[in-house]
Coordinates of C-alpha atoms in Angstrom, one line a residue:
D101 CA -28.5 15.9 11.8
D102 CA -27.8 12.9 14.1
D103 CA -25.3 12.8 16.5
I104 CA -23.1 9.6 17.6
L105 CA -22.5 9.3 21.7
K106 CA -20.5 7.5 23.5
T107 CA -20.2 6.7 27.4
T108 CA -17.2 4.7 29.1
D109 CA -19.2 4.9 32.5
G110 CA -22.5 2.6 31.8
G111 CA -24.8 5.1 30.4
L112 CA -24.1 7.5 33.5
N113 CA -22.5 10.2 31.1
F114 CA -22.0 10.6 27.2
I115 CA -19.8 12.5 25.3
N116 CA -20.6 13.4 21.3
I117 CA -17.9 11.7 19.0
K118 CA -19.6 12.4 15.6
N119 CA -22.0 14.9 14.3
I120 CA -23.5 13.2 11.0
K121 CA -25.9 14.8 8.3
Y122 CA -28.1 11.5 8.2
L123 CA -26.8 8.5 10.1
R124 CA -27.8 5.6 8.2
N125 CA -25.1 2.7 10.0
F126 CA -23.1 2.9 12.9
L127 CA -20.7 -0.3 13.2
V128 CA -18.2 -0.7 16.4
A129 CA -15.4 -3.3 14.9
S130 CA -13.3 -3.2 18.1
E131 CA -12.7 -1.1 21.2
N132 CA -11.4 2.0 19.5
I133 CA -12.4 1.5 15.9
Y134 CA -15.7 2.4 14.8
Y135 CA -17.3 2.8 11.2
T136 CA -20.2 5.2 10.1
L137 CA -22.4 5.8 7.0
E138 CA -24.0 9.1 6.2
D139 CA -26.5 9.6 3.6
V140 CA -26.5 12.4 1.6
D141 CA -28.1 13.7 -1.5
N142 CA -28.9 9.9 -2.4
L143 CA -25.1 9.1 -2.0
N144 CA -23.8 7.5 1.2
K145 CA -20.2 8.4 2.6
L146 CA -18.0 5.9 4.9
Y147 CA -16.3 7.2 7.7
K148 CA -13.6 5.5 10.5
T149 CA -12.0 6.3 13.4
E150 CA -9.5 4.1 15.1
N151 CA -9.1 5.9 18.5
G152 CA -12.2 5.6 20.1
G153 CA -14.1 8.6 18.4
Q154 CA -11.6 11.5 18.9
S155 CA -10.8 12.1 15.1
W156 CA -12.5 10.4 11.7
E157 CA -11.6 10.1 8.6
A158 CA -13.2 9.4 5.0
I159 CA -12.7 5.9 3.7
N160 CA -12.4 5.9 0.0
K161 CA -14.5 3.1 -0.6
P162 CA -15.6 1.5 -4.5
N163 CA -18.4 3.5 -6.2
G164 CA -21.9 2.9 -5.8
R165 CA -24.2 3.2 -3.1
I166 CA -23.5 0.8 0.0
S167 CA -26.7 -1.3 0.4
S168 CA -25.1 -3.4 3.5
L169 CA -21.9 -3.1 6.0
S170 CA -20.0 -5.4 8.5
A171 CA -17.2 -5.2 10.3
K172 CA -14.7 -6.7 12.8
N173 CA -11.3 -5.7 14.0
D174 CA -9.2 -4.7 10.7
K175 CA -12.0 -6.6 8.3
L176 CA -14.7 -4.9 6.5
Y177 CA -17.3 -6.3 4.0
L178 CA -19.7 -4.0 2.1
S179 CA -22.1 -4.5 -0.8
L180 CA -22.6 -1.8 -3.4
K181 CA -26.2 -1.7 -5.2
F182 CA -26.1 -0.8 -9.2
S183 CA -29.7 -0.8 -10.0
E184 CA -31.0 -4.1 -9.3
K185 CA -27.3 -5.7 -8.9
F186 CA -25.1 -6.2 -6.1
D187 CA -21.5 -6.3 -6.0
L188 CA -19.5 -7.3 -2.8
Y189 CA -15.8 -6.0 -1.5
F190 CA -13.8 -7.1 1.2
S191 CA -10.9 -5.3 2.8
E192 CA -8.6 -6.6 5.4
N193 CA -7.2 -3.4 6.5
R194 CA -9.8 -0.8 7.6
G195 CA -11.2 -0.1 4.1
N196 CA -7.4 1.0 3.0
S197 CA -7.7 -1.1 0.1
W198 CA -10.7 -3.5 -1.3
T199 CA -11.1 -6.9 -3.2
Q200 CA -14.0 -7.4 -5.5
I201 CA -15.2 -11.0 -4.7
N202 CA -17.9 -12.0 -7.4
Q203 CA -21.4 -10.7 -8.0
R204 CA -24.5 -12.2 -9.4
K205 CA -28.0 -11.0 -10.6
I206 CA -30.3 -13.9 -8.8
L207 CA -32.1 -13.7 -5.5
F208 CA -32.4 -16.9 -4.0
N209 CA -35.0 -17.4 -1.7
K210 CA -34.4 -20.9 -0.4
F211 CA -31.7 -23.8 -1.4
S212 CA -31.0 -27.5 -1.4
Y213 CA -27.2 -28.0 -0.9
F214 CA -26.2 -31.8 -1.8
S215 CA -22.7 -31.0 -2.5
D216 CA -20.4 -28.1 -4.4
S217 CA -21.0 -30.0 -7.6
A218 CA -24.7 -30.2 -7.7
S219 CA -26.9 -27.6 -5.6
W220 CA -30.4 -26.1 -6.2
F221 CA -31.8 -22.9 -5.4
Y222 CA -34.9 -21.2 -6.2
N223 CA -36.4 -17.7 -6.1
K224 CA -40.4 -16.3 -6.8
S225 CA -41.0 -14.0 -9.5
G226 CA -44.3 -12.6 -9.5
E227 CA -46.6 -15.5 -9.2
R228 CA -44.0 -18.2 -10.6
I229 CA -41.1 -19.7 -8.9
K230 CA -37.9 -20.2 -10.9
L231 CA -35.3 -22.9 -10.1
Y232 CA -31.8 -23.0 -10.5
Y233 CA -29.1 -25.7 -10.6
S234 CA -25.3 -25.0 -10.1
G235 CA -23.2 -28.1 -10.9
D236 CA -19.6 -26.1 -10.8
N237 CA -19.2 -24.9 -7.4
F238 CA -21.4 -21.9 -8.0
K239 CA -19.9 -20.7 -10.5
T240 CA -23.0 -20.5 -13.1
F241 CA -26.5 -20.7 -12.4
E242 CA -28.9 -23.0 -14.8
L243 CA -32.6 -22.1 -15.0
M244 CA -34.3 -25.6 -14.8
N245 CA -37.6 -25.0 -14.4
N246 CA -39.8 -21.6 -14.0
N247 CA -43.3 -23.4 -13.8
I248 CA -44.2 -24.0 -10.0
S249 CA -46.3 -22.4 -8.4
D250 CA -45.6 -23.0 -4.5
I251 CA -42.9 -24.3 -2.5
K252 CA -42.9 -25.3 1.1
F253 CA -40.3 -27.8 1.1
L254 CA -37.0 -28.5 -1.2
K255 CA -34.8 -31.3 -1.0
F256 CA -32.5 -33.4 -3.4
N257 CA -31.3 -36.6 -2.0
N258 CA -28.4 -37.1 -4.6
S259 CA -27.2 -35.6 -7.7
T260 CA -30.4 -36.2 -9.7
T261 CA -33.4 -36.7 -7.3
G262 CA -35.4 -34.2 -5.4
Y263 CA -38.5 -33.5 -4.1
Y264 CA -40.5 -30.4 -3.4
Q265 CA -44.2 -29.4 -1.5
S266 CA -46.8 -27.6 -2.5
G267 CA -50.0 -27.6 -0.4
N268 CA -50.9 -30.8 0.5
K269 CA -48.8 -32.5 -2.0
I270 CA -45.2 -33.7 -2.8
F271 CA -43.5 -33.7 -6.3
K272 CA -40.8 -35.7 -7.5
S273 CA -38.4 -35.1 -9.9
T274 CA -35.8 -37.5 -11.0
N275 CA -33.9 -35.1 -13.8
K276 CA -32.3 -32.4 -11.6
G277 CA -35.4 -30.5 -11.5
V278 CA -36.3 -29.8 -15.1
T279 CA -39.7 -32.0 -15.0
W280 CA -41.8 -33.1 -11.9
S281 CA -44.3 -35.5 -11.2
Q282 CA -46.7 -36.2 -8.4
F283 CA -45.0 -38.3 -5.7
A284 CA -47.8 -38.1 -3.1
D285 CA -51.4 -36.3 -2.5
L286 CA -52.1 -36.2 1.3
N287 CA -55.6 -35.1 1.1
N288 CA -56.4 -32.8 4.0
S289 CA -53.6 -33.5 5.9
T290 CA -51.9 -30.5 7.4
F291 CA -48.1 -30.5 7.4
Q292 CA -44.8 -29.0 6.8
A293 CA -42.8 -31.5 4.8
N294 CA -39.0 -32.0 6.5
D295 CA -37.7 -35.3 4.7
V296 CA -38.6 -37.8 2.3
K297 CA -37.1 -41.2 2.2
E298 CA -37.8 -44.0 -0.5
I299 CA -36.8 -47.1 1.1
S300 CA -37.6 -49.5 -1.6
D301 CA -39.8 -49.7 -4.3
S302 CA -43.0 -50.1 -2.1
L303 CA -41.7 -48.3 1.2
K304 CA -41.8 -44.5 1.0
L305 CA -41.7 -41.9 4.0
I306 CA -42.7 -38.2 4.3
L307 CA -41.4 -36.7 7.7
S308 CA -42.3 -33.6 9.4
Y309 CA -41.7 -32.2 12.6
S310 CA -45.5 -33.2 13.7
S311 CA -46.0 -36.6 12.0
V312 CA -44.4 -39.5 9.5
F313 CA -46.3 -40.4 6.6
K314 CA -45.9 -44.2 5.5
S315 CA -46.7 -45.9 2.4
T316 CA -46.3 -49.6 1.6
D317 CA -47.8 -49.9 -2.0
G318 CA -45.4 -47.6 -3.8
G319 CA -47.1 -44.3 -3.1
S320 CA -50.8 -45.3 -3.8
T321 CA -51.8 -45.3 -0.1
W322 CA -50.4 -43.3 3.0
S323 CA -50.8 -44.0 6.7
F324 CA -50.4 -40.9 9.3
Y325 CA -48.3 -41.7 12.5
P326 CA -48.3 -38.2 14.5
F327 CA -45.2 -37.7 16.9
K328 CA -47.8 -36.8 19.8
E329 CA -48.2 -40.9 20.6
I330 CA -44.6 -39.9 22.2
Y331 CA -45.1 -36.2 22.9
N332 CA -47.1 -33.2 21.7
Y333 CA -44.5 -32.3 19.5
I334 CA -40.4 -32.9 18.8
L335 CA -37.7 -30.6 18.8
G336 CA -35.4 -32.6 16.3
F337 CA -35.0 -35.7 14.4
T338 CA -32.7 -37.3 12.1
F339 CA -32.7 -40.7 10.0
I340 CA -30.1 -42.9 10.3
D341 CA -29.8 -47.0 9.1
N342 CA -33.5 -46.6 8.4
N343 CA -34.5 -45.8 11.9
I344 CA -36.0 -42.4 13.2
Y345 CA -34.3 -40.9 16.1
S346 CA -36.8 -38.0 17.8
V347 CA -35.9 -35.7 20.6
T348 CA -38.8 -34.4 22.4
G349 CA -39.7 -32.7 25.9
S350 CA -39.6 -29.6 27.9
L351 CA -36.9 -26.8 28.2
N352 CA -35.1 -28.3 31.0
H353 CA -35.6 -32.1 30.2
S354 CA -35.2 -33.4 26.8
L355 CA -36.2 -36.9 25.9
F356 CA -34.7 -39.4 23.2
Y357 CA -36.6 -42.2 21.4
K358 CA -36.0 -44.3 18.6
S359 CA -38.5 -46.0 15.9
T360 CA -37.4 -49.2 14.3
N361 CA -40.6 -49.2 12.3
Y362 CA -40.5 -46.1 10.6
G363 CA -42.5 -44.0 12.9
E364 CA -45.3 -46.3 14.1
T365 CA -43.9 -47.0 17.5
Y366 CA -41.2 -45.6 19.5
S367 CA -38.8 -46.9 22.2
Y368 CA -37.4 -44.7 25.2
L369 CA -33.5 -44.3 24.9
S370 CA -32.4 -41.5 27.5
G371 CA -33.1 -38.6 29.4
V372 CA -30.7 -35.5 29.6
Y373 CA -31.9 -32.6 31.9
T374 CA -31.4 -29.6 29.7
S375 CA -32.9 -28.4 26.6
A376 CA -31.7 -30.7 23.4
L377 CA -32.9 -27.8 21.2
H378 CA -30.7 -28.9 18.4
F379 CA -30.2 -32.4 17.3
Q380 CA -28.1 -33.7 14.2
Q381 CA -26.0 -36.4 13.1
G382 CA -22.2 -35.5 12.7
E383 CA -20.5 -36.5 9.5
D384 CA -18.6 -39.1 11.5
G385 CA -22.4 -41.0 12.0
N386 CA -22.5 -40.2 15.6
L387 CA -25.4 -38.2 17.2
Y388 CA -25.1 -34.6 18.7
F389 CA -27.1 -32.0 20.2
Y390 CA -26.2 -28.3 21.3
S391 CA -27.8 -26.7 24.3
N392 CA -28.1 -23.4 25.6
G393 CA -29.1 -24.1 29.3
P394 CA -30.6 -23.9 31.8
N395 CA -28.6 -27.1 32.9
L396 CA -26.1 -27.4 30.0
Y397 CA -24.4 -24.8 27.6
G398 CA -22.5 -27.1 25.3
I399 CA -22.4 -29.8 22.9
V400 CA -23.0 -33.2 23.5
K401 CA -22.3 -36.5 21.8
S402 CA -23.7 -40.1 21.9
T403 CA -21.7 -43.0 20.1
N404 CA -24.5 -45.7 20.9
E405 CA -27.7 -44.3 19.4
G406 CA -28.7 -42.1 22.1
Q407 CA -28.5 -44.7 25.3
T408 CA -25.3 -42.4 27.2
W409 CA -24.2 -39.0 26.5
S410 CA -20.8 -37.4 26.9
T411 CA -19.9 -33.3 26.8
I412 CA -17.5 -32.5 24.3
Y413 CA -17.7 -28.6 24.8
Q414 CA -19.0 -26.2 27.1
Y415 CA -20.0 -22.6 26.1
A416 CA -17.9 -19.8 28.3
N417 CA -20.2 -17.8 30.6
A418 CA -23.3 -19.3 29.6
Q419 CA -23.3 -17.8 26.3
Y420 CA -26.5 -18.2 23.9
I421 CA -25.9 -20.0 21.0
S422 CA -27.5 -19.2 17.3
K423 CA -26.1 -21.7 15.4
V424 CA -23.9 -25.2 15.7
K425 CA -22.6 -27.3 12.6
V426 CA -20.9 -30.4 14.0
V427 CA -18.6 -32.4 11.6
N428 CA -17.0 -34.9 14.6
D429 CA -16.1 -34.6 17.9
S430 CA -13.0 -32.5 17.2
T431 CA -14.4 -30.2 14.1
F432 CA -17.5 -27.5 14.9
A433 CA -19.0 -24.2 14.5
I434 CA -20.6 -21.9 16.6
S435 CA -22.4 -18.9 15.8
Y436 CA -23.1 -16.1 19.1
D437 CA -24.0 -13.9 16.6
I438 CA -26.3 -13.9 13.5
D439 CA -23.6 -12.8 11.2
D440 CA -20.2 -14.7 12.3
V441 CA -19.3 -18.2 12.7
K442 CA -16.2 -19.7 15.0
I443 CA -14.6 -22.7 13.8
T444 CA -12.3 -25.2 15.8
T445 CA -10.6 -28.3 14.5
N446 CA -9.1 -29.2 18.2
K447 CA -12.2 -29.4 20.2
G448 CA -12.2 -25.6 21.2
L449 CA -8.7 -25.3 21.9
T450 CA -8.4 -22.4 19.5
W451 CA -10.9 -20.7 16.7
K452 CA -11.0 -18.8 13.9
T453 CA -13.5 -16.3 13.6
F454 CA -15.3 -15.8 10.2
Y455 CA -17.7 -12.7 9.7
F456 CA -20.6 -12.4 6.7
P457 CA -22.3 -9.4 5.2
S458 CA -25.7 -10.1 7.1
Y459 CA -27.4 -13.2 8.5
Y460 CA -26.6 -16.6 7.1
D461 CA -28.5 -19.7 6.8
A462 CA -26.2 -23.0 6.7
L463 CA -22.8 -24.0 6.7
F464 CA -21.4 -26.8 4.7
F465 CA -17.8 -28.4 5.2
D466 CA -16.1 -30.5 2.7
K467 CA -13.6 -33.1 3.6
N468 CA -10.3 -30.6 3.9
N469 CA -12.9 -28.5 6.5
N470 CA -13.1 -25.9 4.1
F471 CA -16.7 -24.5 4.3
T472 CA -19.8 -22.9 2.5
A473 CA -21.7 -20.4 3.9
I474 CA -25.5 -20.1 2.1
S475 CA -28.0 -17.3 2.6
E476 CA -30.5 -15.7 0.6
N477 CA -28.6 -13.5 -0.9
F478 CA -25.0 -14.5 -0.5
I479 CA -22.8 -17.6 -0.8
I480 CA -19.5 -17.5 0.5
K481 CA -16.8 -20.1 0.1
F482 CA -13.8 -20.4 2.3
N483 CA -10.6 -22.4 1.5
S484 CA -8.3 -22.4 4.2
G485 CA -9.9 -19.1 6.0
T486 CA -10.1 -17.1 3.0
P487 CA -13.0 -15.8 1.1
T488 CA -12.6 -17.0 -2.6
N489 CA -16.0 -16.8 -3.8
I490 CA -19.0 -14.4 -2.7
Y491 CA -22.0 -14.4 -4.9
T492 CA -24.8 -11.7 -4.3
E493 CA -28.1 -11.8 -5.5
S494 CA -30.9 -9.4 -6.5
E495 CA -33.9 -9.3 -8.8
S496 CA -37.0 -7.0 -8.2
V497 CA -37.4 -7.7 -4.7
S498 CA -34.2 -6.3 -3.6
G499 CA -34.3 -4.1 -0.6
Y500 CA -36.9 -6.5 1.1
E501 CA -36.2 -8.9 3.7
L502 CA -37.6 -11.1 6.6
F503 CA -34.7 -11.6 9.3
Q504 CA -34.6 -14.8 11.2
N505 CA -36.6 -14.1 14.8
Y506 CA -34.4 -13.6 17.8
P507 CA -33.6 -15.4 19.9
N508 CA -34.5 -18.6 18.5
P509 CA -35.8 -20.9 20.2
F510 CA -37.6 -18.5 22.5
N511 CA -39.6 -18.1 25.8
P512 CA -41.8 -16.4 25.6
S513 CA -40.8 -13.6 23.9
T514 CA -38.7 -13.0 20.4
K515 CA -37.9 -10.2 18.1
I516 CA -38.9 -10.1 14.3
K517 CA -37.4 -7.7 12.1
F518 CA -37.8 -6.8 8.7
N519 CA -36.5 -4.5 5.6
L520 CA -39.0 -2.4 3.4
K521 CA -37.8 -1.3 -0.1
S522 CA -40.4 1.3 -0.2
N523 CA -43.2 3.1 1.9
E524 CA -46.3 0.8 2.1
Y525 CA -48.8 -1.4 3.8
V526 CA -47.4 -4.2 5.8
S527 CA -49.1 -7.5 7.4
L528 CA -47.3 -10.1 9.8
K529 CA -48.9 -12.8 10.9
I530 CA -48.1 -15.6 13.1
Y531 CA -49.4 -19.5 12.1
D532 CA -48.9 -22.7 14.0
I533 CA -47.7 -25.5 12.3
S534 CA -51.3 -26.6 11.0
G535 CA -51.0 -23.4 8.9
K536 CA -53.9 -21.9 11.4
E537 CA -53.3 -18.2 12.0
V538 CA -52.6 -17.7 16.0
F539 CA -51.7 -14.0 15.9
N540 CA -52.1 -10.8 14.0
L541 CA -48.9 -9.2 14.9
I542 CA -49.5 -6.3 12.2
N543 CA -52.6 -5.9 10.3
N544 CA -51.9 -4.1 7.0
V545 CA -50.6 -1.0 9.0
F546 CA -48.7 1.6 6.7
H547 CA -44.5 1.6 7.4
Q548 CA -42.1 3.9 6.0
K549 CA -39.2 2.2 4.1
G550 CA -36.1 0.8 6.0
T551 CA -35.6 -1.5 8.8
H552 CA -38.3 -2.1 11.5
E553 CA -38.4 -4.3 14.3
Y554 CA -41.3 -6.1 16.8
E555 CA -41.5 -7.9 19.8
Y556 CA -43.8 -10.7 19.7
N557 CA -44.9 -12.5 23.1
A558 CA -46.4 -16.0 23.1
T559 CA -47.2 -16.4 26.7
N560 CA -50.9 -18.0 25.4
L561 CA -49.3 -20.4 23.1
S562 CA -47.8 -23.9 23.7
S563 CA -44.5 -25.0 22.9
G564 CA -44.2 -25.9 19.3
I565 CA -42.9 -25.0 16.0
Y566 CA -44.5 -21.7 14.5
F567 CA -44.3 -19.8 11.5
Y568 CA -44.4 -16.0 10.6
K569 CA -45.1 -14.1 7.8
L570 CA -44.7 -11.1 6.1
E571 CA -46.7 -9.9 3.3
T572 CA -46.9 -6.2 1.6
G573 CA -47.8 -5.2 -2.0
N574 CA -44.6 -6.2 -3.8
F575 CA -43.4 -9.1 -1.4
S576 CA -44.2 -11.9 0.9
S577 CA -42.0 -14.1 3.0
V578 CA -42.2 -16.7 5.6
K579 CA -39.6 -18.1 8.1
K580 CA -40.0 -20.8 11.2
M581 CA -39.4 -20.2 14.8
M582 CA -39.7 -22.7 17.7
L583 CA -41.2 -22.0 21.2
I584 CA -40.1 -24.2 23.8
K585 CA -41.4 -23.6 27.4

């Protein structure tokens, strides 16, 4: 049996507030509202307390086995697993009543979002990759191609034209991903593409976090321009009006550069004494970055291409922010935790908080400030603050998950968490941006099914972008992380 213990004096004393057969999950929704999930005979039961644990009651949940659970205040999300299928439910009254939002049966490993009416998603099934297209606000997903063996990068620049990277080659499609042709062969170059730009019939660009590849003859030949000419690595870049804006530097001092000749040379714009770890262009055309210290915890804006900067919002009590999405200087979203987002439309005077069943990858806003959250296993659309569509996705690998490391960026330690569907041998390795293995965190070690977490210390590595890869007998996944010293 398991016990749930509670302390009210900083850990000096504990009291037992719940004895449970097998504790699978425990959530604190508010000061006095807790939820606990119990596994008994391959079934699970959901309980809640509304008085800090003095008394508990069973919640009449929808039929099915709960695979994930999220709660804050009166709101409660849960997903139910049926064989290889997941249903998602939402409650606004602490589980007293439930609304089924939606369901699907595809596990999306990655996605390329162009608009609600043109988005692409892909997953890996065995040795092949299936590419799907949605043109109706995620109501249906059409299989476009299932003959791709590897994808390191996927992006569509309009409703028909997209690119993906496989090995050292870039491929292009002009028919929504139905067919693909080779766009560039970069020979022995080691890179991770981040963007592809076709300026004209002759001028083509491939951008990565370490370099720019440039062709002036329509892609027949390519020239290589590494970012190390201005710094050893970059923290972020954006492409605006045929100019490349990049941010480099250290944890305490970030430097902004501009290239007007597509990456051949750069001119210095300004320096900011903080860590501009996340650099983006707002939908209003201005430049923004957000920083987690040490000299600034907030969001900064430039209206003159990075020459000068002004702070539009500062975080309270130097809180760590995991994500920021800027629409304009009044509307932006921030995430303190990995499964929630706070949105303001009045420069931070008031906020609305939204919670998700698990970690989300990206947010996208429409012109009415409604937003869509996308992750590997759900798509949630919020219209006027109400979740209107939730899609959960699952195939044969459901139950496996590699989470984003936290914190990210990090210095020098970070935590990496993963979930296993069954008992098996696990390998977890760290790679640099060139693809070279730099550390073997787990070397084919047997693990029980369930969730596992490891701490990785990168003291011996230099600042830059790294990748961590989880491999089991039935599952493989790679995620990116950033080390800042």
